[in-house]
PDB file of C-alpha atoms and ligand atoms in Angstrom:
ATOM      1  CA  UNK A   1     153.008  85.318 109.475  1.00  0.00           C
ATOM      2  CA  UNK A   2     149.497  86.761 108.320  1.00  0.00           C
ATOM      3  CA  UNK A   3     147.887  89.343 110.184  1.00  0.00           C
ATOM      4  CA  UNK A   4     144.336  91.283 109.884  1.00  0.00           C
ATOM      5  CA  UNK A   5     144.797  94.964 108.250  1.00  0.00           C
ATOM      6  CA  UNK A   6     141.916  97.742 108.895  1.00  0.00           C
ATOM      7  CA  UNK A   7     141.173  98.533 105.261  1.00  0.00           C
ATOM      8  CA  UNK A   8     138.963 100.919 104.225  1.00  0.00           C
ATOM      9  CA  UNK A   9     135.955 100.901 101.839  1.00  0.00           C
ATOM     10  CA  UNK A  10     136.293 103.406  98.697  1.00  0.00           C
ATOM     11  CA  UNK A  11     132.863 102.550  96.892  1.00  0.00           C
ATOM     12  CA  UNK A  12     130.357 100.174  97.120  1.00  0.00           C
ATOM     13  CA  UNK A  13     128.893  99.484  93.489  1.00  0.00           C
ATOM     14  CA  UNK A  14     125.174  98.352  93.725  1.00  0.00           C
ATOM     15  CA  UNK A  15     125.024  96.436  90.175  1.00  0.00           C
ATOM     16  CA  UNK A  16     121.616  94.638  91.161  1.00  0.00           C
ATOM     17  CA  UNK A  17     120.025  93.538  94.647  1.00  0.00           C
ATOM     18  CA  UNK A  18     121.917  90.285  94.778  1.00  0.00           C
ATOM     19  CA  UNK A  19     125.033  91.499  92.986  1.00  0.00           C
ATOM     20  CA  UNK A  20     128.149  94.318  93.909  1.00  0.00           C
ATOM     21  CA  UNK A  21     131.588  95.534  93.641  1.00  0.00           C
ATOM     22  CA  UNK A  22     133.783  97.093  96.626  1.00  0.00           C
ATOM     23  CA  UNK A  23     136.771  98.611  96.322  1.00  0.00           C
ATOM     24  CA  UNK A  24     139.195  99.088  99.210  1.00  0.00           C
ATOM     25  CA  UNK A  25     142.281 100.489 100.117  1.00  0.00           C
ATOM     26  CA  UNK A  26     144.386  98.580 102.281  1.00  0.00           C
ATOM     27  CA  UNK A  27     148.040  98.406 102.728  1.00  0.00           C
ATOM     28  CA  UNK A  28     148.583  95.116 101.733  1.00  0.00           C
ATOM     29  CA  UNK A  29     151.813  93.254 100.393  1.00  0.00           C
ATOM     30  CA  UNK A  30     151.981  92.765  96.724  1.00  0.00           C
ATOM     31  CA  UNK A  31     149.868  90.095  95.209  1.00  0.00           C
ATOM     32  CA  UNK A  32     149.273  87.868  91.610  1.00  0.00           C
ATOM     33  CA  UNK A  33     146.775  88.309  89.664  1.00  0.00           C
ATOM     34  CA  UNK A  34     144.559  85.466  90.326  1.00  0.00           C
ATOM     35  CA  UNK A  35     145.019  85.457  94.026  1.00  0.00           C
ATOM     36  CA  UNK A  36     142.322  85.969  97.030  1.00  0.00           C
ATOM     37  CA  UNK A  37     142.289  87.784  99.666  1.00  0.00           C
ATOM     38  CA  UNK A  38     140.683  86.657 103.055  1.00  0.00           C
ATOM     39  CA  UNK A  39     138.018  89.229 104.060  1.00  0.00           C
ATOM     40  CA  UNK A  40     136.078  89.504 107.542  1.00  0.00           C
ATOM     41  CA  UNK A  41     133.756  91.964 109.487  1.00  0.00           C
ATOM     42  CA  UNK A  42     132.767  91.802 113.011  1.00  0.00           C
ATOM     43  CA  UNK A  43     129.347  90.259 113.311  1.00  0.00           C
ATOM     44  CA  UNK A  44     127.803  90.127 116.673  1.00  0.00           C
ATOM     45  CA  UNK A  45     130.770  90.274 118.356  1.00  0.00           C
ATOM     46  CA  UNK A  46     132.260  87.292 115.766  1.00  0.00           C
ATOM     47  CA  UNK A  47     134.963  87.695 113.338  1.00  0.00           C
ATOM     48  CA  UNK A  48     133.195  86.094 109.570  1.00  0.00           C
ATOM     49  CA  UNK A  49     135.850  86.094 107.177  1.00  0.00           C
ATOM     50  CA  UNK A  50     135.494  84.410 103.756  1.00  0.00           C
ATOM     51  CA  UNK A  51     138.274  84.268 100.489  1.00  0.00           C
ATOM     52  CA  UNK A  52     137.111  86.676  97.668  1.00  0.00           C
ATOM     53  CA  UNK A  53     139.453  86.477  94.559  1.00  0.00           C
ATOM     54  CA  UNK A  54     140.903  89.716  93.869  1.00  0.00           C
ATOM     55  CA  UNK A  55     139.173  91.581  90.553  1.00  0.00           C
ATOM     56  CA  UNK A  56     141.592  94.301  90.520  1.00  0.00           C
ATOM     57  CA  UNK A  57     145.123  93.738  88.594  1.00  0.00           C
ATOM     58  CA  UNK A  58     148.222  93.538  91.319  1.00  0.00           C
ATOM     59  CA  UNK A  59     149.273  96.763  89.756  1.00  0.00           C
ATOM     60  CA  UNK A  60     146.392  98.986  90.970  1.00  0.00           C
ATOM     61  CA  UNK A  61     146.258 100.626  94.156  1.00  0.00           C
ATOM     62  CA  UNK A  62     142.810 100.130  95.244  1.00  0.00           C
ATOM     63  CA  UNK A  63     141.781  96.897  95.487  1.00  0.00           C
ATOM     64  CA  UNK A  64     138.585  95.692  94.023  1.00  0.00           C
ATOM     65  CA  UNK A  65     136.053  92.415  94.907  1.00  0.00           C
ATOM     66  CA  UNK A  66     133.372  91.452  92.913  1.00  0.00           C
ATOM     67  CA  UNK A  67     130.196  89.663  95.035  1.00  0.00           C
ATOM     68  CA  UNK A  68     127.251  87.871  94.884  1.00  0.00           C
ATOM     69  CA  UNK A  69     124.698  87.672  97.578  1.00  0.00           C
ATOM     70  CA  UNK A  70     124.707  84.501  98.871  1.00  0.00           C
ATOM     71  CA  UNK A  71     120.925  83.435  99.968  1.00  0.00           C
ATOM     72  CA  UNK A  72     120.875  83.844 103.625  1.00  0.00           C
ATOM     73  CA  UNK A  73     124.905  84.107 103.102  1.00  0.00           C
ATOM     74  CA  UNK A  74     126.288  85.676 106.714  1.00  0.00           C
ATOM     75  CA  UNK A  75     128.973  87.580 105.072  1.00  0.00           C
ATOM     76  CA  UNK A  76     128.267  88.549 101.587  1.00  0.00           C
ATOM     77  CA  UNK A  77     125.301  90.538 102.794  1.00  0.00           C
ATOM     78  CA  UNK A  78     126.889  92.136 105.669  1.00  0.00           C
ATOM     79  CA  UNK A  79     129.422  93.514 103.154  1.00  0.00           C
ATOM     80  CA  UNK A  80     126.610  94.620 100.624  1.00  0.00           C
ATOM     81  CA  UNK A  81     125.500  96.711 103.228  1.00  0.00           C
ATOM     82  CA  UNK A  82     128.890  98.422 103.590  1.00  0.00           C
ATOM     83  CA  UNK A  83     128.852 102.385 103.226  1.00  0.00           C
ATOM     84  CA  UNK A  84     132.050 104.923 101.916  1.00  0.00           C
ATOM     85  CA  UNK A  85     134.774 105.070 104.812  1.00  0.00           C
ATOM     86  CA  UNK A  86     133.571 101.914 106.799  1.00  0.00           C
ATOM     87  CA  UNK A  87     136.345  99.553 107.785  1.00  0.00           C
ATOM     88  CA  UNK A  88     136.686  95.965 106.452  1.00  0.00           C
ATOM     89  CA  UNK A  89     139.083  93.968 107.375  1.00  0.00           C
ATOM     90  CA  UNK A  90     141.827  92.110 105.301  1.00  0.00           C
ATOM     91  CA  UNK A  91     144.027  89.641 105.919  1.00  0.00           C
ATOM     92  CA  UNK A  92     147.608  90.208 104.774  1.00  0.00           C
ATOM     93  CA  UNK A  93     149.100  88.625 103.024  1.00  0.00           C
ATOM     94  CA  UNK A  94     147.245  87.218  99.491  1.00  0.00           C
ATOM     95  CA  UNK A  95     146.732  83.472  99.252  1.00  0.00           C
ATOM     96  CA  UNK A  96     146.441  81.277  96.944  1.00  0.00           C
ATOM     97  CA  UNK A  97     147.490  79.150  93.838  1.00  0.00           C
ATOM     98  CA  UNK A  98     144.793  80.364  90.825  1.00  0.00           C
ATOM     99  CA  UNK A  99     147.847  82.469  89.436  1.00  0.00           C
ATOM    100  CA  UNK A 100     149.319  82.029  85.529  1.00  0.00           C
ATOM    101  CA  UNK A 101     152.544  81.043  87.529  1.00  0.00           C
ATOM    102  CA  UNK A 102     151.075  77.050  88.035  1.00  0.00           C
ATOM    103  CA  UNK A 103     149.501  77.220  84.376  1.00  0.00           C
ATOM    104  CA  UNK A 104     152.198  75.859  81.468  1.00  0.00           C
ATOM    105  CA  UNK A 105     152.357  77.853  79.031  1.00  0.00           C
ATOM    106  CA  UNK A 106     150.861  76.797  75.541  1.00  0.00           C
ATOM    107  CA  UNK A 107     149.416  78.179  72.319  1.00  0.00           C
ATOM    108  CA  UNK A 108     145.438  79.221  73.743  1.00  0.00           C
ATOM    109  CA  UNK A 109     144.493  80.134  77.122  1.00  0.00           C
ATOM    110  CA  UNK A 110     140.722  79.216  77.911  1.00  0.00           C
ATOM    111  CA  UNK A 111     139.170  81.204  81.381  1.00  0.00           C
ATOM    112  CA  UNK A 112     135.877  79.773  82.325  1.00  0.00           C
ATOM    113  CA  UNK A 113     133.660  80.831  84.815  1.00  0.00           C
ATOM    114  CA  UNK A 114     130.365  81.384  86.415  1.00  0.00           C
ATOM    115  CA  UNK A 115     129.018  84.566  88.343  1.00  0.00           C
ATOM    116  CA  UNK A 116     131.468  87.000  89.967  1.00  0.00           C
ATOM    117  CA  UNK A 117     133.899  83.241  88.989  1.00  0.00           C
ATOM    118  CA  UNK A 118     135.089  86.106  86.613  1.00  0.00           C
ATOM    119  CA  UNK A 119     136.749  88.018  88.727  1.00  0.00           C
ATOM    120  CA  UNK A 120     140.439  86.346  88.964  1.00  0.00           C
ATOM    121  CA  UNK A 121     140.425  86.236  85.011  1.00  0.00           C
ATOM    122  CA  UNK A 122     139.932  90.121  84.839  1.00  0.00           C
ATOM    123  CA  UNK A 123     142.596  90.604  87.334  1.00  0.00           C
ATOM    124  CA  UNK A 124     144.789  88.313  85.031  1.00  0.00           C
ATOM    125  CA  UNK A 125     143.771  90.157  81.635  1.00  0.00           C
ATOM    126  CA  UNK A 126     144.701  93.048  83.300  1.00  0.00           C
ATOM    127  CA  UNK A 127     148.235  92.039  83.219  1.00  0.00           C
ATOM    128  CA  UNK A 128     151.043  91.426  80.540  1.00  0.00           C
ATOM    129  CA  UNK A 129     151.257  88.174  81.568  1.00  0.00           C
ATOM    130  CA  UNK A 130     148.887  86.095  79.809  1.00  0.00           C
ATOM    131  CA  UNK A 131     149.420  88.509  76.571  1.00  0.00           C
ATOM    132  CA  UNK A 132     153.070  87.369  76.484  1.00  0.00           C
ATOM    133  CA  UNK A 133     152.654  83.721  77.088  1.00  0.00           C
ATOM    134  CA  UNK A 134     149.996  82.726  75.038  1.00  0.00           C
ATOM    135  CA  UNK A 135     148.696  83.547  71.091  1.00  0.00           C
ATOM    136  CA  UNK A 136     144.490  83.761  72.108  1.00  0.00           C
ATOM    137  CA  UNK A 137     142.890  83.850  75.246  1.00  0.00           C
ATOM    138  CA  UNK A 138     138.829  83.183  75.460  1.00  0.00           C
ATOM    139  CA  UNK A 139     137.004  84.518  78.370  1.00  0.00           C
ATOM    140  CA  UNK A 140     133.465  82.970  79.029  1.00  0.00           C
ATOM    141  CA  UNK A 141     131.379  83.370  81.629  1.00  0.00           C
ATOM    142  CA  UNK A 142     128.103  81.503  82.598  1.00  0.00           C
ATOM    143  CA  UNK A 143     125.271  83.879  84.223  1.00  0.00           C
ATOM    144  CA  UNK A 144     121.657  83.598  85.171  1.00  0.00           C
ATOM    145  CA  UNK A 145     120.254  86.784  83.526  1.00  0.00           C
ATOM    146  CA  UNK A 146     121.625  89.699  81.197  1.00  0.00           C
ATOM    147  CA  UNK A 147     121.834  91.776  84.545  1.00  0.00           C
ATOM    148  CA  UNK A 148     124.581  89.577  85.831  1.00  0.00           C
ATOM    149  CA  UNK A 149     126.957  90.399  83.217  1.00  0.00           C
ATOM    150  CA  UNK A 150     129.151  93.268  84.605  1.00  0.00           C
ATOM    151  CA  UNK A 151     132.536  94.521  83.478  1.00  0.00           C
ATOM    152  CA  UNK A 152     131.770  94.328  79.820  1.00  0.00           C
ATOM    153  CA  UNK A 153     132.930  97.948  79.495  1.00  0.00           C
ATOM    154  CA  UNK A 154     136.396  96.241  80.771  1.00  0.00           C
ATOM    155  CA  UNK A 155     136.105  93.249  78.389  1.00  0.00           C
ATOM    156  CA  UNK A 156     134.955  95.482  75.427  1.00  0.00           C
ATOM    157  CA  UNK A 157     138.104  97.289  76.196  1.00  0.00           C
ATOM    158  CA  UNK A 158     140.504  94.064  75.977  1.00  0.00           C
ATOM    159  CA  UNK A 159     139.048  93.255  72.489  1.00  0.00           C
ATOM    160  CA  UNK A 160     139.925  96.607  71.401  1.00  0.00           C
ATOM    161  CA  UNK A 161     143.562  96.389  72.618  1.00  0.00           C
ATOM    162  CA  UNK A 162     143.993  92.656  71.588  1.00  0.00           C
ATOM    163  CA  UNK A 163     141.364  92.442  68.630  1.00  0.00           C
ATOM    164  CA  UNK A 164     141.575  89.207  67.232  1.00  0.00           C
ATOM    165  CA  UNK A 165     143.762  87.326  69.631  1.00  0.00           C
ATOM    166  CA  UNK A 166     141.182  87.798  72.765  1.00  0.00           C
ATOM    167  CA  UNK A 167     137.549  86.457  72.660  1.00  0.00           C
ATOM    168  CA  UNK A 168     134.287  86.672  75.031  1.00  0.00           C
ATOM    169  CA  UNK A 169     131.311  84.079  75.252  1.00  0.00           C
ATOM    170  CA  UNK A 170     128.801  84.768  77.497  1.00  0.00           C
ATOM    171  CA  UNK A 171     125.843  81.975  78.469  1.00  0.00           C
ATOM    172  CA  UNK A 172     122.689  83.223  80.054  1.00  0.00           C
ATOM    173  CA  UNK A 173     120.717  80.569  81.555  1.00  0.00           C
ATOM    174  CA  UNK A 174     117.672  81.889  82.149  1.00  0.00           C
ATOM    175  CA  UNK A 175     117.015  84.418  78.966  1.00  0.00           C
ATOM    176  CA  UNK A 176     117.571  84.770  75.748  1.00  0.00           C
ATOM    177  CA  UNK A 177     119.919  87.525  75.151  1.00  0.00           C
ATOM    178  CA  UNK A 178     121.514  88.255  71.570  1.00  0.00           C
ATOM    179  CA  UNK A 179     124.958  87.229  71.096  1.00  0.00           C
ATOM    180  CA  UNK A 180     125.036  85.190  74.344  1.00  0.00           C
ATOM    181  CA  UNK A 181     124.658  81.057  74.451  1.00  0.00           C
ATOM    182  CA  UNK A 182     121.358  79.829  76.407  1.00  0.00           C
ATOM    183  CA  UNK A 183     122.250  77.275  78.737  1.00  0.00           C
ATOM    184  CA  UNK A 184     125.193  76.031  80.605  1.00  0.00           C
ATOM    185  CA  UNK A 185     128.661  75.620  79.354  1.00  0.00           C
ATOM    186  CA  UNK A 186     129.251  72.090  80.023  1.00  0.00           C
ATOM    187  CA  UNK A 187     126.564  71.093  77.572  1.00  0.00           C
ATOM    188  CA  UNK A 188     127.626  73.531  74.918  1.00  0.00           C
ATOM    189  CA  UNK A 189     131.440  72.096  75.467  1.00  0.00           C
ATOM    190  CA  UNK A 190     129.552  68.126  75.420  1.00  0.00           C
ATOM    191  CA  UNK A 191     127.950  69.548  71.799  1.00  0.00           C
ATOM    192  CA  UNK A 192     131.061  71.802  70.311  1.00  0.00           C
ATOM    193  CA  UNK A 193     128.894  74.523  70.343  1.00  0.00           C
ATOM    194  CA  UNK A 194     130.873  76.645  72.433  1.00  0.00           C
ATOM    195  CA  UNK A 195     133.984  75.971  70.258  1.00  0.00           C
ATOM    196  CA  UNK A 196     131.963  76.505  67.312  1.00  0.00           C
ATOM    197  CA  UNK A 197     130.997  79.852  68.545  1.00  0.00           C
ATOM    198  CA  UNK A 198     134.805  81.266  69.814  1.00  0.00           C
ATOM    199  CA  UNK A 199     135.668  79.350  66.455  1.00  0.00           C
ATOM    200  CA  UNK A 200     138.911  78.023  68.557  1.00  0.00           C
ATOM    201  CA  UNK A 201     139.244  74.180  69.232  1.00  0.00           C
ATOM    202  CA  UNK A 202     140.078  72.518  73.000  1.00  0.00           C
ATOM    203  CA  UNK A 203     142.563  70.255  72.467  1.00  0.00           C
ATOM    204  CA  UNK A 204     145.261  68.996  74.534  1.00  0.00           C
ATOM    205  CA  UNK A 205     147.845  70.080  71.684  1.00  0.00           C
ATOM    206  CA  UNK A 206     147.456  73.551  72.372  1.00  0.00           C
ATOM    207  CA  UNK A 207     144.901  74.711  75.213  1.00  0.00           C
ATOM    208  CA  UNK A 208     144.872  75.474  78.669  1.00  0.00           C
ATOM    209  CA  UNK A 209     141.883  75.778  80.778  1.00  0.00           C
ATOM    210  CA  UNK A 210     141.690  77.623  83.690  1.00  0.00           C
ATOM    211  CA  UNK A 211     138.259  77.137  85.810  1.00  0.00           C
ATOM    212  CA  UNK A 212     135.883  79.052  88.472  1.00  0.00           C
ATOM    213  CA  UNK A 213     132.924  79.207  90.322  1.00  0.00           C
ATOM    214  CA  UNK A 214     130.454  77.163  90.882  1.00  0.00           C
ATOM    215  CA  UNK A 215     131.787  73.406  91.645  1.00  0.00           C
ATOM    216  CA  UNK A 216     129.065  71.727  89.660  1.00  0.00           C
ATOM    217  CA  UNK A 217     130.298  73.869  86.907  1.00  0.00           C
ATOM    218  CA  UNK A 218     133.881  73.150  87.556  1.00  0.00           C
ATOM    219  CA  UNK A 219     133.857  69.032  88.126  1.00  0.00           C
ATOM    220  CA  UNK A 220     131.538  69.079  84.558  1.00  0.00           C
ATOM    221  CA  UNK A 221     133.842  70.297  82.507  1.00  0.00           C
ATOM    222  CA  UNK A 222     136.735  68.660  84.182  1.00  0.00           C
ATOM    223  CA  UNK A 223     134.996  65.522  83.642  1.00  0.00           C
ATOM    224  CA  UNK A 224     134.539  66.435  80.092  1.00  0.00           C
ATOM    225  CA  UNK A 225     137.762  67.557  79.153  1.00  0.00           C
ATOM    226  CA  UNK A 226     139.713  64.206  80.888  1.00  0.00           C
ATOM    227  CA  UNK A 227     137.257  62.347  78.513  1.00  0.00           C
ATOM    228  CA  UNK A 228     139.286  64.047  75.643  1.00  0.00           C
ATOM    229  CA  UNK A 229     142.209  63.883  77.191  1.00  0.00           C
ATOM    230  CA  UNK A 230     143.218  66.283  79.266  1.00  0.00           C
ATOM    231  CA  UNK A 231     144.566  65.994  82.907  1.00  0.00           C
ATOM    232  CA  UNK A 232     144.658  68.468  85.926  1.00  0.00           C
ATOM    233  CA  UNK A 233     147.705  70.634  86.460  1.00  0.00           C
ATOM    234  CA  UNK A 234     150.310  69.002  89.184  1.00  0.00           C
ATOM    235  CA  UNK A 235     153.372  70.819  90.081  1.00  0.00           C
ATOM    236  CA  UNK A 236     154.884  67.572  89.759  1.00  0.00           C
ATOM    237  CA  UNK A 237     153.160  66.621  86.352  1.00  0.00           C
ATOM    238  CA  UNK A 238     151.791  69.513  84.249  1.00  0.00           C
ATOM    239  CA  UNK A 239     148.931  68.984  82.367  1.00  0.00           C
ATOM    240  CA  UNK A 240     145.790  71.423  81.182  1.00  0.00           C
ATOM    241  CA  UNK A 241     143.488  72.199  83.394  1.00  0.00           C
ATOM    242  CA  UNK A 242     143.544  74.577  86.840  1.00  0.00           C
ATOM    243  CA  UNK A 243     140.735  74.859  88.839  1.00  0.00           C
ATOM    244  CA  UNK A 244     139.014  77.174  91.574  1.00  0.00           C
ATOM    245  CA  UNK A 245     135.935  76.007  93.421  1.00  0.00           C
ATOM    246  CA  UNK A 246     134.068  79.046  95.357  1.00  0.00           C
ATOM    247  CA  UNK A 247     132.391  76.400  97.762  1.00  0.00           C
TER     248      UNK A 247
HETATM  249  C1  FAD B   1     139.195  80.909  96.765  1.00  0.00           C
HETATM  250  C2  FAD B   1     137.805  81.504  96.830  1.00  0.00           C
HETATM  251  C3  FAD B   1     137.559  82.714  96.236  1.00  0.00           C
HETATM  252  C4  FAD B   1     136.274  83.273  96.285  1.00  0.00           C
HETATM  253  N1  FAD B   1     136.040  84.447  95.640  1.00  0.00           N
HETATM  254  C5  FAD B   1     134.770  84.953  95.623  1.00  0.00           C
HETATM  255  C6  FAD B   1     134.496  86.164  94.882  1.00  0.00           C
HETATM  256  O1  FAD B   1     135.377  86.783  94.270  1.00  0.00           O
HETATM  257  N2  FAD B   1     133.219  86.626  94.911  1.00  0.00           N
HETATM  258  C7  FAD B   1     132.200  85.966  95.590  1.00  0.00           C
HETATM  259  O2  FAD B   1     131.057  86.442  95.550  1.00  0.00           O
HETATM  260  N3  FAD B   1     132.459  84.833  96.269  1.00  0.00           N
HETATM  261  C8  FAD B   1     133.708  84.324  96.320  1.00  0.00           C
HETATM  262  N4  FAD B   1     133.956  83.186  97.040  1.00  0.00           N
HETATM  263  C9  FAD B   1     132.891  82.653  97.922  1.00  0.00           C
HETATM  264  C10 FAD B   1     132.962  83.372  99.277  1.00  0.00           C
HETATM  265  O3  FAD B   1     134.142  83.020  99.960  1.00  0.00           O
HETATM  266  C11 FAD B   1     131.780  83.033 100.218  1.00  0.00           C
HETATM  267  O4  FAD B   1     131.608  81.641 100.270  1.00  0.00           O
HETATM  268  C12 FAD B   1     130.466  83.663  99.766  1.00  0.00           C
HETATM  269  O5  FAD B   1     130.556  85.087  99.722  1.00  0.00           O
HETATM  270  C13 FAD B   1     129.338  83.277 100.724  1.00  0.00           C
HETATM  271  O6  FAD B   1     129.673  83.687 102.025  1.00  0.00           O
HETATM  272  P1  FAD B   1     128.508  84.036 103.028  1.00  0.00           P
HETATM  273  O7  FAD B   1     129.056  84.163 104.407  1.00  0.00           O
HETATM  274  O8  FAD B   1     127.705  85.184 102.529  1.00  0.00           O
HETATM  275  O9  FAD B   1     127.558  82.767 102.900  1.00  0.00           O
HETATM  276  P2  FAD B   1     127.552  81.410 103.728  1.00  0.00           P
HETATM  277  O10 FAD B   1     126.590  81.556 104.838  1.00  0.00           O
HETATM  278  O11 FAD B   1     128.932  80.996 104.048  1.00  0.00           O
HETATM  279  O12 FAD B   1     126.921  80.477 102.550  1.00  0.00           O
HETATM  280  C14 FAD B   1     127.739  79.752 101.653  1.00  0.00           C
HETATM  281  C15 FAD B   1     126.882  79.292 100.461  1.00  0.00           C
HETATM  282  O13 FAD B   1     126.720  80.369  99.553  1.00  0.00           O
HETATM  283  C16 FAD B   1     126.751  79.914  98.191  1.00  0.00           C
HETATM  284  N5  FAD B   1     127.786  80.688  97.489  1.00  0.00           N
HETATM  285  C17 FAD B   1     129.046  80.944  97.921  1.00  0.00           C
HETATM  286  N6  FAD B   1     129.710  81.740  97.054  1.00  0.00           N
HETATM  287  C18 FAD B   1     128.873  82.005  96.061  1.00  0.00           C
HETATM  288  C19 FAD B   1     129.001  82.788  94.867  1.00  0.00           C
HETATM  289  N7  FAD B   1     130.128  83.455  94.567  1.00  0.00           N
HETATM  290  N8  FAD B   1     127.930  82.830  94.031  1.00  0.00           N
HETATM  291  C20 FAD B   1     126.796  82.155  94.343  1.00  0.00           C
HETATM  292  N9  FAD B   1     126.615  81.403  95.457  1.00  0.00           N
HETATM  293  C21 FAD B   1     127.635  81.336  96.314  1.00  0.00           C
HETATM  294  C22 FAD B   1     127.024  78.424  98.249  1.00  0.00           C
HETATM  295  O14 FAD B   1     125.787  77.745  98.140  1.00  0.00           O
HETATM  296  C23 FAD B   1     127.600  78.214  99.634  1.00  0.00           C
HETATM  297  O15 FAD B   1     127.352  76.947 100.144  1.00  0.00           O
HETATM  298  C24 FAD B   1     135.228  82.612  96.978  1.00  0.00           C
HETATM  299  C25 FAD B   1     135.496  81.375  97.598  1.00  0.00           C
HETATM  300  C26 FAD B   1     136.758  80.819  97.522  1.00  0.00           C
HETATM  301  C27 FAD B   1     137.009  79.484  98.186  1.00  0.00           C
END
């Protein structure tokens, strides 16, 4: 049985006008990494509640949500708008299927995403889990400007801990920013620039690909991949590729 907990808001991180981070403390059951939580405020005199994939790792006590501002989005704003001590309320327990526990394990791990689609893969990296099941993980994540890339203090930290076996690719669509791919990541996966860049091959041999975000995004590069051979993960038939649409 689920029910609705009172959590309560911890800090509100204002990383741009369209862009922030809560963190919350409520007394939820234990969740994966990977995982969303159903979140809802009272909006004239209606319950809104939305998923939001959890950013924090399972083993932290505060939990933390990474958002975007949806235009004209009911919810997203409310919550931006959200000050220390307010109440937010969370549904108990976690959901969902995003977790390494439905991925097979193999030799790389590729986590693709677009906007705050970034979040479950930080909660992931944040655990042993993905460390001990697979030689090199890449993180990349597609953004419209430089001002969208958060958390690269915690993915500048992973490198240092896992050096060579963990790698970052950022695309920023609309500016040039050095170091980062201009464009989407569909095209630069069509043109092997992306693997050219990570210097790490997709194949079916030895990759898993783990996807979310935006849906365009997401049925792209699944398209792409099947074309070279890859298949969705079943329970009942594994195969390479997991996926998490955000709408
Ligand atoms: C499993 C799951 C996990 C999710 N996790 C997150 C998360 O961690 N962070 C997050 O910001 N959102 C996440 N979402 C999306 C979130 O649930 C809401 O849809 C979003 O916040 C918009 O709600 P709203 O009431 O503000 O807008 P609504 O009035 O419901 O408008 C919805 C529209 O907003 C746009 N939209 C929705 N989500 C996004 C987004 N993330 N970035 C850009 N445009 C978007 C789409 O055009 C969509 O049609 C997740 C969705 C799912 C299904």
């Amino acid at each position: 049985m689920s029910e609705w907990l009172e959590g309560k808001v911890v800090e509100n991180i204002h990383w741009t006008d369209s862009l922030f981070s809560l963190k919350v403390d409520a007394d939820i059951a234990p969740y994966s990494a990977g995982q969303f939580a159903s979140l809802a405020l009272e909006i004239d005199g209606e319950r809104v509640a939305r998923p939001y994939s959890f950013l924090s790792p399972p083993q932290d006590k505060t939990l933390e949500f990474f958002f975007y501002t949806a235009t004209d989005g009911v919810l997203s704003n409310a919550l931006y708008d959200l000050k220390v001590g307010d109440t937010i309320l969370v549904k108990n327990p976690a959901n969902g299927f995003f977790t390494l526990d439905e991925v097979p394990a193999s030799r790389d791990l590729w986590l693709i995403g677009t906007g705050t689609g970034i979040a479950p893969f930080l909660s992931i990296l944040k655990t042993d889990q993905p460390w001990e099941t697979y030689e090199s993980i890449i993180l990349v994540q597609g953004v419209r400007t430089q001002s969208d890339m958060q958390y690269l203090d915690l993915i500048t930290g992973l490198r240092e801990q896992y050096g060579e076996r963990f790698g970052f690719q950022a695309f920023v669509s609309r500016e040039q920013v050095e170091g980062t791919i201009q464009g989407r990541i569909p095209a630069s996966i069509e043109d092997g620039s992306l693997e050219q860049k990570v210097n790490l091959k997709l194949d079916v041999a030895h990759s898993q690909v783990m996807l979310c975000g935006n849906p365009d995004m997401v049925k792209d590069v699944v398209e792409l991949l099947k074309a070279r051979g890859f298949a969705k993960n079943l329970r009942r038939k594994p195969g390479h590729i997991t996926t998490e649409n955000y709408w």
